């Protein structure tokens, strides 16, 4: 399943798809971060805690040999904070819609 965090019916789709694996097989759930509390976030957290049989694997932009801090800064200007958190930083909290702006909170904390 691709871009699972963005699928409205991910839980229902997974419920059906999972049954085809009941006798064996594997599934890969892929997504960018898109806030907290959605199906993908719940399964990601469960995987990091060893609760659901999934193996969490994160590809950070820093792993790419051609991506530099300068590249990142240019992307951030193009995408903005929320989309950068989603598409590049794999940050669940900042990529979602929160009551308080987490970027501003971190700026205040860093003072």
JSON list of C-alpha atoms in Angstrom, two decimals:
[
{"chain": "A", "resi": 1, "resn": "UNK", "atom": "CA", "xyz": [0.00, 0.00, 0.00]},
{"chain": "A", "resi": 2, "resn": "UNK", "atom": "CA", "xyz": [1.48, 3.34, -1.02]},
{"chain": "A", "resi": 3, "resn": "UNK", "atom": "CA", "xyz": [0.92, 6.74, 0.64]},
{"chain": "A", "resi": 4, "resn": "UNK", "atom": "CA", "xyz": [-1.08, 5.01, 3.36]},
{"chain": "A", "resi": 5, "resn": "UNK", "atom": "CA", "xyz": [-1.31, 8.12, 5.57]},
{"chain": "A", "resi": 6, "resn": "UNK", "atom": "CA", "xyz": [-3.30, 9.86, 2.83]},
{"chain": "A", "resi": 7, "resn": "UNK", "atom": "CA", "xyz": [-5.80, 7.07, 2.22]},
{"chain": "A", "resi": 8, "resn": "UNK", "atom": "CA", "xyz": [-9.17, 7.77, 3.83]},
{"chain": "A", "resi": 9, "resn": "UNK", "atom": "CA", "xyz": [-10.16, 4.11, 3.93]},
{"chain": "A", "resi": 10, "resn": "UNK", "atom": "CA", "xyz": [-6.73, 2.68, 4.83]},
{"chain": "A", "resi": 11, "resn": "UNK", "atom": "CA", "xyz": [-8.06, 0.80, 7.82]},
{"chain": "A", "resi": 12, "resn": "UNK", "atom": "CA", "xyz": [-10.82, -0.86, 5.77]},
{"chain": "A", "resi": 13, "resn": "UNK", "atom": "CA", "xyz": [-8.47, -1.62, 2.87]},
{"chain": "A", "resi": 14, "resn": "UNK", "atom": "CA", "xyz": [-5.92, -3.12, 5.23]},
{"chain": "A", "resi": 15, "resn": "UNK", "atom": "CA", "xyz": [-8.61, -5.21, 6.94]},
{"chain": "A", "resi": 16, "resn": "UNK", "atom": "CA", "xyz": [-9.44, -6.81, 3.59]},
{"chain": "A", "resi": 17, "resn": "UNK", "atom": "CA", "xyz": [-5.88, -7.04, 2.27]},
{"chain": "A", "resi": 18, "resn": "UNK", "atom": "CA", "xyz": [-4.55, -8.53, 5.48]},
{"chain": "A", "resi": 19, "resn": "UNK", "atom": "CA", "xyz": [-6.86, -11.52, 5.13]},
{"chain": "A", "resi": 20, "resn": "UNK", "atom": "CA", "xyz": [-5.21, -12.46, 1.83]},
{"chain": "A", "resi": 21, "resn": "UNK", "atom": "CA", "xyz": [-1.96, -12.76, 3.82]},
{"chain": "A", "resi": 22, "resn": "UNK", "atom": "CA", "xyz": [-3.45, -14.86, 6.63]},
{"chain": "A", "resi": 23, "resn": "UNK", "atom": "CA", "xyz": [-1.97, -18.03, 5.11]},
{"chain": "A", "resi": 24, "resn": "UNK", "atom": "CA", "xyz": [1.43, -16.44, 4.49]},
{"chain": "A", "resi": 25, "resn": "UNK", "atom": "CA", "xyz": [3.03, -13.63, 2.59]},
{"chain": "A", "resi": 26, "resn": "UNK", "atom": "CA", "xyz": [4.17, -10.12, 3.30]},
{"chain": "A", "resi": 27, "resn": "UNK", "atom": "CA", "xyz": [2.87, -6.59, 3.04]},
{"chain": "A", "resi": 28, "resn": "UNK", "atom": "CA", "xyz": [4.66, -3.28, 2.69]},
{"chain": "A", "resi": 29, "resn": "UNK", "atom": "CA", "xyz": [2.97, -0.10, 3.89]},
{"chain": "A", "resi": 30, "resn": "UNK", "atom": "CA", "xyz": [4.68, 3.01, 2.54]},
{"chain": "A", "resi": 31, "resn": "UNK", "atom": "CA", "xyz": [3.93, 6.65, 3.19]},
{"chain": "A", "resi": 32, "resn": "UNK", "atom": "CA", "xyz": [5.21, 10.07, 3.96]},
{"chain": "A", "resi": 33, "resn": "UNK", "atom": "CA", "xyz": [4.21, 11.41, 7.36]},
{"chain": "A", "resi": 34, "resn": "UNK", "atom": "CA", "xyz": [0.86, 13.16, 7.46]},
{"chain": "A", "resi": 35, "resn": "UNK", "atom": "CA", "xyz": [0.04, 14.09, 11.02]},
{"chain": "A", "resi": 36, "resn": "UNK", "atom": "CA", "xyz": [-0.66, 11.86, 13.99]},
{"chain": "A", "resi": 37, "resn": "UNK", "atom": "CA", "xyz": [-3.52, 9.48, 14.77]},
{"chain": "A", "resi": 38, "resn": "UNK", "atom": "CA", "xyz": [-4.13, 8.23, 11.22]},
{"chain": "A", "resi": 39, "resn": "UNK", "atom": "CA", "xyz": [-3.80, 4.57, 10.22]},
{"chain": "A", "resi": 40, "resn": "UNK", "atom": "CA", "xyz": [-0.20, 4.87, 9.01]},
{"chain": "A", "resi": 41, "resn": "UNK", "atom": "CA", "xyz": [0.95, 6.75, 12.11]},
{"chain": "A", "resi": 42, "resn": "UNK", "atom": "CA", "xyz": [-0.65, 4.15, 14.40]},
{"chain": "A", "resi": 43, "resn": "UNK", "atom": "CA", "xyz": [1.01, 1.29, 12.54]},
{"chain": "A", "resi": 44, "resn": "UNK", "atom": "CA", "xyz": [4.35, 3.13, 12.46]},
{"chain": "A", "resi": 45, "resn": "UNK", "atom": "CA", "xyz": [4.27, 3.68, 16.22]},
{"chain": "A", "resi": 46, "resn": "UNK", "atom": "CA", "xyz": [3.27, 0.05, 16.76]},
{"chain": "A", "resi": 47, "resn": "UNK", "atom": "CA", "xyz": [6.13, -1.12, 14.54]},
{"chain": "A", "resi": 48, "resn": "UNK", "atom": "CA", "xyz": [8.67, 1.00, 16.42]},
{"chain": "A", "resi": 49, "resn": "UNK", "atom": "CA", "xyz": [7.44, -0.59, 19.65]},
{"chain": "A", "resi": 50, "resn": "UNK", "atom": "CA", "xyz": [7.51, -4.12, 18.20]},
{"chain": "A", "resi": 51, "resn": "UNK", "atom": "CA", "xyz": [3.76, -4.55, 18.61]},
{"chain": "A", "resi": 52, "resn": "UNK", "atom": "CA", "xyz": [2.47, -5.43, 15.16]},
{"chain": "A", "resi": 53, "resn": "UNK", "atom": "CA", "xyz": [4.99, -7.49, 13.19]},
{"chain": "A", "resi": 54, "resn": "UNK", "atom": "CA", "xyz": [5.95, -4.64, 10.86]},
{"chain": "A", "resi": 55, "resn": "UNK", "atom": "CA", "xyz": [9.56, -3.50, 10.55]},
{"chain": "A", "resi": 56, "resn": "UNK", "atom": "CA", "xyz": [9.85, 0.31, 10.62]},
{"chain": "A", "resi": 57, "resn": "UNK", "atom": "CA", "xyz": [12.25, 1.64, 8.02]},
{"chain": "A", "resi": 58, "resn": "UNK", "atom": "CA", "xyz": [12.90, 5.35, 7.53]},
{"chain": "A", "resi": 59, "resn": "UNK", "atom": "CA", "xyz": [14.82, 6.85, 4.62]},
{"chain": "A", "resi": 60, "resn": "UNK", "atom": "CA", "xyz": [16.19, 10.21, 5.72]},
{"chain": "A", "resi": 61, "resn": "UNK", "atom": "CA", "xyz": [17.20, 12.75, 3.11]},
{"chain": "A", "resi": 62, "resn": "UNK", "atom": "CA", "xyz": [20.70, 12.84, 4.65]},
{"chain": "A", "resi": 63, "resn": "UNK", "atom": "CA", "xyz": [21.26, 9.25, 3.46]},
{"chain": "A", "resi": 64, "resn": "UNK", "atom": "CA", "xyz": [21.29, 10.38, -0.18]},
{"chain": "A", "resi": 65, "resn": "UNK", "atom": "CA", "xyz": [24.87, 11.21, -1.23]},
{"chain": "A", "resi": 66, "resn": "UNK", "atom": "CA", "xyz": [23.80, 14.19, -3.37]},
{"chain": "A", "resi": 67, "resn": "UNK", "atom": "CA", "xyz": [21.50, 15.86, -0.82]},
{"chain": "A", "resi": 68, "resn": "UNK", "atom": "CA", "xyz": [23.23, 18.63, 1.08]},
{"chain": "A", "resi": 69, "resn": "UNK", "atom": "CA", "xyz": [22.11, 21.11, 3.74]},
{"chain": "A", "resi": 70, "resn": "UNK", "atom": "CA", "xyz": [21.99, 23.71, 0.94]},
{"chain": "A", "resi": 71, "resn": "UNK", "atom": "CA", "xyz": [19.61, 21.44, -1.02]},
{"chain": "A", "resi": 72, "resn": "UNK", "atom": "CA", "xyz": [17.48, 21.02, 2.10]},
{"chain": "A", "resi": 73, "resn": "UNK", "atom": "CA", "xyz": [17.28, 24.78, 2.71]},
{"chain": "A", "resi": 74, "resn": "UNK", "atom": "CA", "xyz": [16.23, 25.38, -0.91]},
{"chain": "A", "resi": 75, "resn": "UNK", "atom": "CA", "xyz": [13.54, 22.71, -0.64]},
{"chain": "A", "resi": 76, "resn": "UNK", "atom": "CA", "xyz": [12.28, 24.19, 2.60]},
{"chain": "A", "resi": 77, "resn": "UNK", "atom": "CA", "xyz": [11.88, 27.59, 0.95]},
{"chain": "A", "resi": 78, "resn": "UNK", "atom": "CA", "xyz": [9.99, 25.99, -1.94]},
{"chain": "A", "resi": 79, "resn": "UNK", "atom": "CA", "xyz": [7.78, 23.70, 0.15]},
{"chain": "A", "resi": 80, "resn": "UNK", "atom": "CA", "xyz": [7.27, 25.58, 3.41]},
{"chain": "A", "resi": 81, "resn": "UNK", "atom": "CA", "xyz": [7.53, 24.12, 6.90]},
{"chain": "A", "resi": 82, "resn": "UNK", "atom": "CA", "xyz": [4.55, 21.75, 6.90]},
{"chain": "A", "resi": 83, "resn": "UNK", "atom": "CA", "xyz": [5.24, 20.19, 3.49]},
{"chain": "A", "resi": 84, "resn": "UNK", "atom": "CA", "xyz": [8.97, 19.90, 4.31]},
{"chain": "A", "resi": 85, "resn": "UNK", "atom": "CA", "xyz": [8.07, 18.05, 7.52]},
{"chain": "A", "resi": 86, "resn": "UNK", "atom": "CA", "xyz": [5.86, 15.72, 5.48]},
{"chain": "A", "resi": 87, "resn": "UNK", "atom": "CA", "xyz": [7.90, 15.10, 2.35]},
{"chain": "A", "resi": 88, "resn": "UNK", "atom": "CA", "xyz": [11.48, 15.42, 3.57]},
{"chain": "A", "resi": 89, "resn": "UNK", "atom": "CA", "xyz": [11.76, 15.23, 7.38]},
{"chain": "A", "resi": 90, "resn": "UNK", "atom": "CA", "xyz": [9.42, 12.28, 8.04]},
{"chain": "A", "resi": 91, "resn": "UNK", "atom": "CA", "xyz": [8.00, 14.29, 10.94]},
{"chain": "A", "resi": 92, "resn": "UNK", "atom": "CA", "xyz": [4.54, 13.17, 11.98]},
{"chain": "A", "resi": 93, "resn": "UNK", "atom": "CA", "xyz": [3.82, 15.99, 14.41]},
{"chain": "A", "resi": 94, "resn": "UNK", "atom": "CA", "xyz": [4.82, 18.95, 12.22]},
{"chain": "A", "resi": 95, "resn": "UNK", "atom": "CA", "xyz": [3.27, 17.49, 9.06]},
{"chain": "A", "resi": 96, "resn": "UNK", "atom": "CA", "xyz": [-0.21, 17.41, 10.59]},
{"chain": "A", "resi": 97, "resn": "UNK", "atom": "CA", "xyz": [-2.66, 20.03, 11.68]},
{"chain": "A", "resi": 98, "resn": "UNK", "atom": "CA", "xyz": [-2.06, 20.91, 15.30]},
{"chain": "A", "resi": 99, "resn": "UNK", "atom": "CA", "xyz": [-3.60, 23.55, 17.53]},
{"chain": "A", "resi": 100, "resn": "UNK", "atom": "CA", "xyz": [-0.21, 25.16, 18.12]},
{"chain": "A", "resi": 101, "resn": "UNK", "atom": "CA", "xyz": [2.52, 25.71, 15.54]},
{"chain": "A", "resi": 102, "resn": "UNK", "atom": "CA", "xyz": [5.27, 23.29, 16.57]},
{"chain": "A", "resi": 103, "resn": "UNK", "atom": "CA", "xyz": [7.92, 25.30, 14.71]},
{"chain": "A", "resi": 104, "resn": "UNK", "atom": "CA", "xyz": [7.11, 28.36, 16.85]},
{"chain": "A", "resi": 105, "resn": "UNK", "atom": "CA", "xyz": [7.10, 26.25, 20.02]},
{"chain": "A", "resi": 106, "resn": "UNK", "atom": "CA", "xyz": [10.57, 24.89, 19.21]},
{"chain": "A", "resi": 107, "resn": "UNK", "atom": "CA", "xyz": [11.84, 28.40, 18.51]},
{"chain": "A", "resi": 108, "resn": "UNK", "atom": "CA", "xyz": [10.60, 29.52, 21.93]},
{"chain": "A", "resi": 109, "resn": "UNK", "atom": "CA", "xyz": [12.13, 26.45, 23.61]},
{"chain": "A", "resi": 110, "resn": "UNK", "atom": "CA", "xyz": [15.51, 27.14, 21.96]},
{"chain": "A", "resi": 111, "resn": "UNK", "atom": "CA", "xyz": [15.74, 30.66, 23.40]}
]
